[in-house]
Short mmCIF file of C-alpha atoms and ligand atoms in Angstrom, two decimals:
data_model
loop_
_atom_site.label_atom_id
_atom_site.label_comp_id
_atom_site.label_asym_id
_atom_site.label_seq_id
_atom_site.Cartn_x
_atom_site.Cartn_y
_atom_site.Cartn_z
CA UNK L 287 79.35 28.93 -58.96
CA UNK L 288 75.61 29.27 -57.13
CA UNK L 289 76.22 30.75 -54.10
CA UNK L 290 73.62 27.98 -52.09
CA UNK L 291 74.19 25.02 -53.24
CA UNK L 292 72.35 22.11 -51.83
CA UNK L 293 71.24 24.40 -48.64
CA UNK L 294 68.31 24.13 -47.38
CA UNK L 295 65.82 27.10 -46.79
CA UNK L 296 62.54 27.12 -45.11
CA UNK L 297 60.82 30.52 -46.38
CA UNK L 298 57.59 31.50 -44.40
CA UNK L 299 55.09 33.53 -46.77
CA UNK L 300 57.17 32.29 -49.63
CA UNK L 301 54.03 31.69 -51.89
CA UNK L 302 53.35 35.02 -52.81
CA UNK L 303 54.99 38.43 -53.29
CA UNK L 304 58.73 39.06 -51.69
CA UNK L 305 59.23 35.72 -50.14
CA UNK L 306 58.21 33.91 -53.76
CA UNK L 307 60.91 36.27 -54.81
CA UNK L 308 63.58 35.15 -52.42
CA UNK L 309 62.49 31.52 -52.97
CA UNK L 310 63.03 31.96 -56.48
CA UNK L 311 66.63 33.26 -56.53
CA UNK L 312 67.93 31.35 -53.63
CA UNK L 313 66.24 27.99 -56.17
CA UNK L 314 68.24 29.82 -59.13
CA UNK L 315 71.27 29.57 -56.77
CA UNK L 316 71.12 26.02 -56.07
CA UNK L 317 69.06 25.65 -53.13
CA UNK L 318 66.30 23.52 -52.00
CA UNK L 319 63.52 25.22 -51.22
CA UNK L 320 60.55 24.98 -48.35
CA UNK L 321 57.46 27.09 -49.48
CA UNK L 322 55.82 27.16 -45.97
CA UNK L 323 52.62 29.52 -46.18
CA UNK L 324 49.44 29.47 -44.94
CA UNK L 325 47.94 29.30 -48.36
CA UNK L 326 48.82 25.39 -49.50
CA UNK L 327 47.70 25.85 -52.86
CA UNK L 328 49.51 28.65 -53.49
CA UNK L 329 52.52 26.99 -51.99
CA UNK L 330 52.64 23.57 -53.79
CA UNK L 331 52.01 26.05 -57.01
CA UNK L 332 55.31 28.15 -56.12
CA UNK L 333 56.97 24.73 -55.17
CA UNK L 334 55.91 23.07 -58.66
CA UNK L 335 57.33 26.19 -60.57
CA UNK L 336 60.67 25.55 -59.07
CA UNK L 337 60.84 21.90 -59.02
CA UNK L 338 58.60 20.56 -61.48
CA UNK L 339 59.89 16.92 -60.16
CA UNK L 340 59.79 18.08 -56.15
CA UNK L 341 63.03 16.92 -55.77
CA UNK L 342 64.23 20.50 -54.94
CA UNK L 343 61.31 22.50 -53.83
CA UNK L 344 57.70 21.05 -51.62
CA UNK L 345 55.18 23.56 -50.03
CA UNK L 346 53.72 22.87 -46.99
CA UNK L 347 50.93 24.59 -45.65
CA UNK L 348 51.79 26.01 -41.95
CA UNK L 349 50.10 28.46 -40.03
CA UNK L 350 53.43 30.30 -38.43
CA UNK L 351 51.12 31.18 -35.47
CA UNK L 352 50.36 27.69 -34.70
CA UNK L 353 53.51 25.98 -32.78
CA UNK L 354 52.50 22.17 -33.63
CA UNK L 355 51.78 23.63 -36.96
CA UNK L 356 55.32 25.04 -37.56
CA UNK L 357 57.15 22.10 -35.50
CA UNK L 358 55.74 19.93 -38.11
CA UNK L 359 56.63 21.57 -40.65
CA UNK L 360 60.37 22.21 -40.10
CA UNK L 361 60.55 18.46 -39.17
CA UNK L 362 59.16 17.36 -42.54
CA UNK L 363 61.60 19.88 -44.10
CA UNK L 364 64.65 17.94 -42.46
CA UNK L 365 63.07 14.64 -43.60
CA UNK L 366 62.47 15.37 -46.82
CA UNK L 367 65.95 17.39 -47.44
CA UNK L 368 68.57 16.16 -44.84
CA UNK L 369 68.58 19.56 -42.74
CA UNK L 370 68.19 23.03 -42.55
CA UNK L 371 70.39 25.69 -43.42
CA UNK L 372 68.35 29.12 -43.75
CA UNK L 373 65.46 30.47 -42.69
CA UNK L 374 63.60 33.54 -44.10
CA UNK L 375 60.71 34.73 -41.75
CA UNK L 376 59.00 36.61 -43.94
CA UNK L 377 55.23 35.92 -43.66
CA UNK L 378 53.34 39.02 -42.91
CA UNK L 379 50.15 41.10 -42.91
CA UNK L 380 49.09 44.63 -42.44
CA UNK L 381 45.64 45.88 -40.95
CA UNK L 382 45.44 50.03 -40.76
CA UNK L 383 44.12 52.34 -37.98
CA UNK L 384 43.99 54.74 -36.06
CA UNK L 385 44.85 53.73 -32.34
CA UNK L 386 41.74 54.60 -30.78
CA UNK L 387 39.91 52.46 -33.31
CA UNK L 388 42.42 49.73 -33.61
CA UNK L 389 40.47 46.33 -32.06
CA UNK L 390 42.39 44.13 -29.85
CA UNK L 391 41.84 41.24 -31.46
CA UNK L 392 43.34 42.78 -34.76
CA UNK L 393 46.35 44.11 -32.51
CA UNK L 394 47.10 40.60 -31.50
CA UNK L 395 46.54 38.66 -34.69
CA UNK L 396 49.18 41.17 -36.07
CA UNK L 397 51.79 40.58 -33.59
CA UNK L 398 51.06 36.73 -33.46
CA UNK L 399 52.13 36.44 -37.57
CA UNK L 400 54.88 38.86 -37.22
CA UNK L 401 56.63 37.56 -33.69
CA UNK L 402 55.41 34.66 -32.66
CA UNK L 403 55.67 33.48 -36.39
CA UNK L 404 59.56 34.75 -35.94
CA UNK L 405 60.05 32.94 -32.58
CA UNK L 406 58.29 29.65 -33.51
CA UNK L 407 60.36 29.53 -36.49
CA UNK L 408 63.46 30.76 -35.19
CA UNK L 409 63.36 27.98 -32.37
CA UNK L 410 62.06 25.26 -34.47
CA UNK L 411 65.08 25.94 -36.79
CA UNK L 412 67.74 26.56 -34.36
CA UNK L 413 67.60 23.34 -32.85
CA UNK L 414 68.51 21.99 -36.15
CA UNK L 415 71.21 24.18 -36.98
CA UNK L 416 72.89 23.70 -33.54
CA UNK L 417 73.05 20.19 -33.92
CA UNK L 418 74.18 19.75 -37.37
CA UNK L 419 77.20 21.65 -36.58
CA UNK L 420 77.41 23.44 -39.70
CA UNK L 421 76.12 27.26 -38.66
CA UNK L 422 73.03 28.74 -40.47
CA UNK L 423 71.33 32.19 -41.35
CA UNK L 424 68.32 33.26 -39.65
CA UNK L 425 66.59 36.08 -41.99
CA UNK L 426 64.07 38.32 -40.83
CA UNK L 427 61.31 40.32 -42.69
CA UNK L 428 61.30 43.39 -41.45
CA UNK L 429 60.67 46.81 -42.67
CA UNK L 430 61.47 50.75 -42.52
CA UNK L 431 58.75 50.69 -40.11
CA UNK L 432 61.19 48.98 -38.07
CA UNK L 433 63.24 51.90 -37.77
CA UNK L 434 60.48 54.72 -37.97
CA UNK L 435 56.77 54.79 -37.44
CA UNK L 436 54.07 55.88 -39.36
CA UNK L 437 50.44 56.43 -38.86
CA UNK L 438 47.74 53.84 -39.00
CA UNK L 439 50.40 50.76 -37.97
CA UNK L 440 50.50 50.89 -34.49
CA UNK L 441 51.19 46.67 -34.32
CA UNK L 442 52.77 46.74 -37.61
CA UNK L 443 55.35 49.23 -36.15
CA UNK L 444 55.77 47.62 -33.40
CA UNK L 445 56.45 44.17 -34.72
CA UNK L 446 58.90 45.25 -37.24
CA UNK L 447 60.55 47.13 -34.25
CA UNK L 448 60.63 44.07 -32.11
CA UNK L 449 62.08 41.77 -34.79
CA UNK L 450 65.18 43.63 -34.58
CA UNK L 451 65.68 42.31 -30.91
CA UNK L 452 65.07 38.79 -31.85
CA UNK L 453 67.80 38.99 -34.36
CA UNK L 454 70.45 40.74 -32.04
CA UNK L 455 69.38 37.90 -29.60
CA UNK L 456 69.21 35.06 -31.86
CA UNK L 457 73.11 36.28 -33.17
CA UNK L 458 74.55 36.85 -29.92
CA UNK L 459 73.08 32.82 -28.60
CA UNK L 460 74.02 31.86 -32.31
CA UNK L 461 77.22 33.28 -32.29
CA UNK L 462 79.79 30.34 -31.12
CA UNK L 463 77.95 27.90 -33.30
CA UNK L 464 78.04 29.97 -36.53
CA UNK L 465 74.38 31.08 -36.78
CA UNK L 466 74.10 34.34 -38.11
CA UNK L 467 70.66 36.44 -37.65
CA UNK L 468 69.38 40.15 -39.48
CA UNK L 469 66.92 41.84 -40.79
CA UNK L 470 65.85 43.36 -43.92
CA UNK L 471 64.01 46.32 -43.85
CA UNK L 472 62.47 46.87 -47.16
CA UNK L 473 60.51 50.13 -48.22
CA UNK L 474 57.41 49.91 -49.76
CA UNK L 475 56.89 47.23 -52.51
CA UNK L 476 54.02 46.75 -54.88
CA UNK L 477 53.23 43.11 -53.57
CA UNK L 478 49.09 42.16 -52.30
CA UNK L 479 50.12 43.08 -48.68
CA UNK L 480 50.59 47.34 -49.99
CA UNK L 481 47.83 46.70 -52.92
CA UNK L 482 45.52 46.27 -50.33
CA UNK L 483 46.66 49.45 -48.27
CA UNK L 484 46.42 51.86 -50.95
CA UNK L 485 42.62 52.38 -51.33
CA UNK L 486 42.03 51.67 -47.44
CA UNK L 487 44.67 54.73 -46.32
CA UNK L 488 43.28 56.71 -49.32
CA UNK L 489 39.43 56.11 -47.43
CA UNK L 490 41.19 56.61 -43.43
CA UNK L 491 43.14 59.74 -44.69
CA UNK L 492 40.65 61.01 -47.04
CA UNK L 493 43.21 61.51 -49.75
CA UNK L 494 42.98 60.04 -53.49
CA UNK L 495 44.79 56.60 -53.98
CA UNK L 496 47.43 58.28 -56.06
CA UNK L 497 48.36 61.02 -53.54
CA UNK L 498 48.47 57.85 -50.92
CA UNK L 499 51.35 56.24 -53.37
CA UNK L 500 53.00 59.86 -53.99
CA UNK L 501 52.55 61.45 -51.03
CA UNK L 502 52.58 59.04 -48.35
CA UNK L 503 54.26 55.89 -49.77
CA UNK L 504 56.88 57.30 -51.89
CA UNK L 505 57.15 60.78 -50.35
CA UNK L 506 60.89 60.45 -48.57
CA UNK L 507 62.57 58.22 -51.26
CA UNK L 508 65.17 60.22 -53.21
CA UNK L 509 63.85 58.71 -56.30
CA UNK L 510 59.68 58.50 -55.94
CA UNK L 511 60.16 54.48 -56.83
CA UNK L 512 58.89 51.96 -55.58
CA UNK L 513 61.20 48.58 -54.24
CA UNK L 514 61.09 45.98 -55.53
CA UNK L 515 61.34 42.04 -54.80
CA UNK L 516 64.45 41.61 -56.58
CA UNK L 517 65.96 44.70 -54.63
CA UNK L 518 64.54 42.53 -51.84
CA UNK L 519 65.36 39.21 -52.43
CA UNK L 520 69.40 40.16 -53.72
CA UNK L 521 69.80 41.41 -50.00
CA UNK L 522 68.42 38.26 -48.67
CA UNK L 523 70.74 36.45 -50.79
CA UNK L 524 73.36 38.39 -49.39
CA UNK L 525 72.51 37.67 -45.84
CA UNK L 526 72.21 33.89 -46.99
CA UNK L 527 75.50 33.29 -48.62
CA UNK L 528 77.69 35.50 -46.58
CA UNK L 529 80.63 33.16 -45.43
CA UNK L 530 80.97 34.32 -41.37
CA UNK L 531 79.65 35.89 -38.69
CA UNK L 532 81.16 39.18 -39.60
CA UNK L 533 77.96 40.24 -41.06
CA UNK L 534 75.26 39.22 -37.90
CA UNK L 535 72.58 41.28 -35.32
CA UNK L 536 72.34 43.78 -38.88
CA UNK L 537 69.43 45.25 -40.14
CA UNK L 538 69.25 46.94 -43.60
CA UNK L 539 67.10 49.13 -44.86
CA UNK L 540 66.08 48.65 -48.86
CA UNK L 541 64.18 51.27 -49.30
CA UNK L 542 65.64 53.99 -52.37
CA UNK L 543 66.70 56.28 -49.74
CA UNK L 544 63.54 56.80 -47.65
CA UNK L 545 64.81 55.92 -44.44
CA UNK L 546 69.18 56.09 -43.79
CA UNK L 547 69.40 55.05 -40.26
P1 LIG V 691 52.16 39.21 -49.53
O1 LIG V 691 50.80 39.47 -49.03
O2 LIG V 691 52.42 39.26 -51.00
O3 LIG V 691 52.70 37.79 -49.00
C1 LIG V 691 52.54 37.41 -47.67
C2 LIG V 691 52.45 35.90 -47.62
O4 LIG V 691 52.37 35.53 -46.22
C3 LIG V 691 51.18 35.34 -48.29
O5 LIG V 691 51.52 34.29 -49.19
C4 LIG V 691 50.35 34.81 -47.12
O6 LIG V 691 49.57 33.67 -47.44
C5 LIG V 691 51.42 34.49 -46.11
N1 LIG V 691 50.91 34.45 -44.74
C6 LIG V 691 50.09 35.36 -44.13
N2 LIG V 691 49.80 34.95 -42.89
C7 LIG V 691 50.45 33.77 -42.70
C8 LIG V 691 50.53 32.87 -41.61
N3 LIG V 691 49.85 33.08 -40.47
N4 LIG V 691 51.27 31.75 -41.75
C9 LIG V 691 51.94 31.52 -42.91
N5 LIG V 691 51.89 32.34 -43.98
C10 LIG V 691 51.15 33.45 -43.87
O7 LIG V 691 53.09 40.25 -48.74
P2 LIG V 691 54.58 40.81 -48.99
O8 LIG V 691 54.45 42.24 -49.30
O9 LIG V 691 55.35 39.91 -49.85
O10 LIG V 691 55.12 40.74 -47.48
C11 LIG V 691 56.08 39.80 -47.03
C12 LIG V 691 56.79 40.38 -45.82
O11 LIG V 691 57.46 41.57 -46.21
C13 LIG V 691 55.87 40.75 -44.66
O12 LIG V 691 56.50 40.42 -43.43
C14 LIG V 691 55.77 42.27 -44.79
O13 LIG V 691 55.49 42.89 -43.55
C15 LIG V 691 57.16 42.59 -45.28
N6 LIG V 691 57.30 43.89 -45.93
C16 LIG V 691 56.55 44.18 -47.03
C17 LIG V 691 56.70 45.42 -47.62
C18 LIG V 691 55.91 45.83 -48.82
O14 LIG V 691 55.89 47.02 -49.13
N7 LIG V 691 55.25 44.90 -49.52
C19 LIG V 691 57.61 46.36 -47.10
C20 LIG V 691 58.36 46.01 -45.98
C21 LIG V 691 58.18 44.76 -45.40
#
């Protein structure tokens, strides 16, 4: 029996790395799918590999940063499918410096993908889920880094810090009407976003890219592996499917032992 069927889940960053992941099992498990990332191409791609036909999967190009953007987009999402059941607000960058050299305007556009892209979602979605009258799950993207810190990440840290007091928020509002809200905290996983970080720490640290992955990426786990996006995505599906509100204001760290908080 698919543990989803016929919800409906709007995944933000969903055309690329762990949200195509999480799109692509919670699709496996009989849900219809909302590919909302900034890249459009990318995200009628994703949508087309799910649902050849559209019938179960569309992407819509949304800017999470951008609250007529995101209205928009949830409202098409409950005209096209009927509702909305989950959300996964996963889309994300990373930009890495030190403090001092850190530019504002970098420190904001971090924070603006990361929480405002969580709140505009969240609240978009929640009015939905309220009125239906059928609950919901609120997922959030975080990270070890939202349980420790590490250098370079200032906003990153931050965000992923802050994302846990939306979701104990958004599940203790959410509670009486059956919407849950976490927060995965994955370790590092081989997707663009940590592609693109190897050779820049490897250049701010002034170590090789090798050492970066062994001795700064992989240093703590218990294993020196990587996660991955199905270790990802099976936790999201957990968070999805679980049946009450036993299992809300969580966060979970997926990370092959690097962090146990
Ligand atoms: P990725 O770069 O593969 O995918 C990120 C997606 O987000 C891209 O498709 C991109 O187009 C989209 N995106 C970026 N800005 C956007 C915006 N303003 N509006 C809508 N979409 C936007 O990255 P990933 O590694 O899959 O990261 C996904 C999430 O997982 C992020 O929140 C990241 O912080 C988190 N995370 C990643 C790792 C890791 O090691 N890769 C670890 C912990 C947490």
């Amino acid at each position: 029996m698919p543990q989803l069927q016929d919800k409906v889940a709007f995944v933000t960053g969903a055309a690329s790395g762990i949200g195509k992941e999480i799109a692509t099992l919670y699709a496996q498990e009989g849900a219809k799918i909302v590919i909302a990332d900034l890249n459009q191409a990318a995200a009628e791609a994703t949508a087309r590999e799910l649902s050849p036909d559209g019938s179960r999967a569309i992407g819509v190009a949304v800017d999470v940063t951008d609250e007529g953007q995101v209205n928009a987009a949830v409202e098409r999402t409950v005209a096209v499918f009927g509702g909305v059941d989950i959300l996964v607000s996963n889309a994300g960058i990373q930009i890495v410096h030190p403090v001092e050299e850190f530019a504002f305007a970098d420190w904001k556009k971090l924070l603006a993908i990361h929480l405002d892209g969580a709140f505009l979602t969240t609240k978009a979605c929640l009015k939905h889920m309220y009125a239906q009258g059928r609950g919901g799950s609120i997922i959030y993207m975080g990270s070890v880094h939202s349980k420790e810190a590490s250098v370079l990440k200032a906003p990153y840290v931050t965000a992923k810090h802050g994302l846990i007091g939306l979701a104990k928020t958004v599940a203790k509002e959410g509670g009486t009407k059956g919407v849950r809200a976490n927060v995965i905290c994955p370790g590092f996983v081989r997707t663009p976003l940590v592609e693109k970080q190897i050779p820049e720490q490897a250049k701010t640290l002034g170590i090789s890219e090798e050492d970066v992955v062994k001795k700064v990426m992989l240093k703590e786990t218990v294993d020196g592996e990587f996660t991955t996006t199905e270790d990802v995505a099976r936790v999201a599906l957990l968070f999805a499917a679980f049946p009450s509100n036993a299992l809300t204001g969580q966060s979970l760290i997926v990370s092959h032992g690097w962090n146990m908080q």
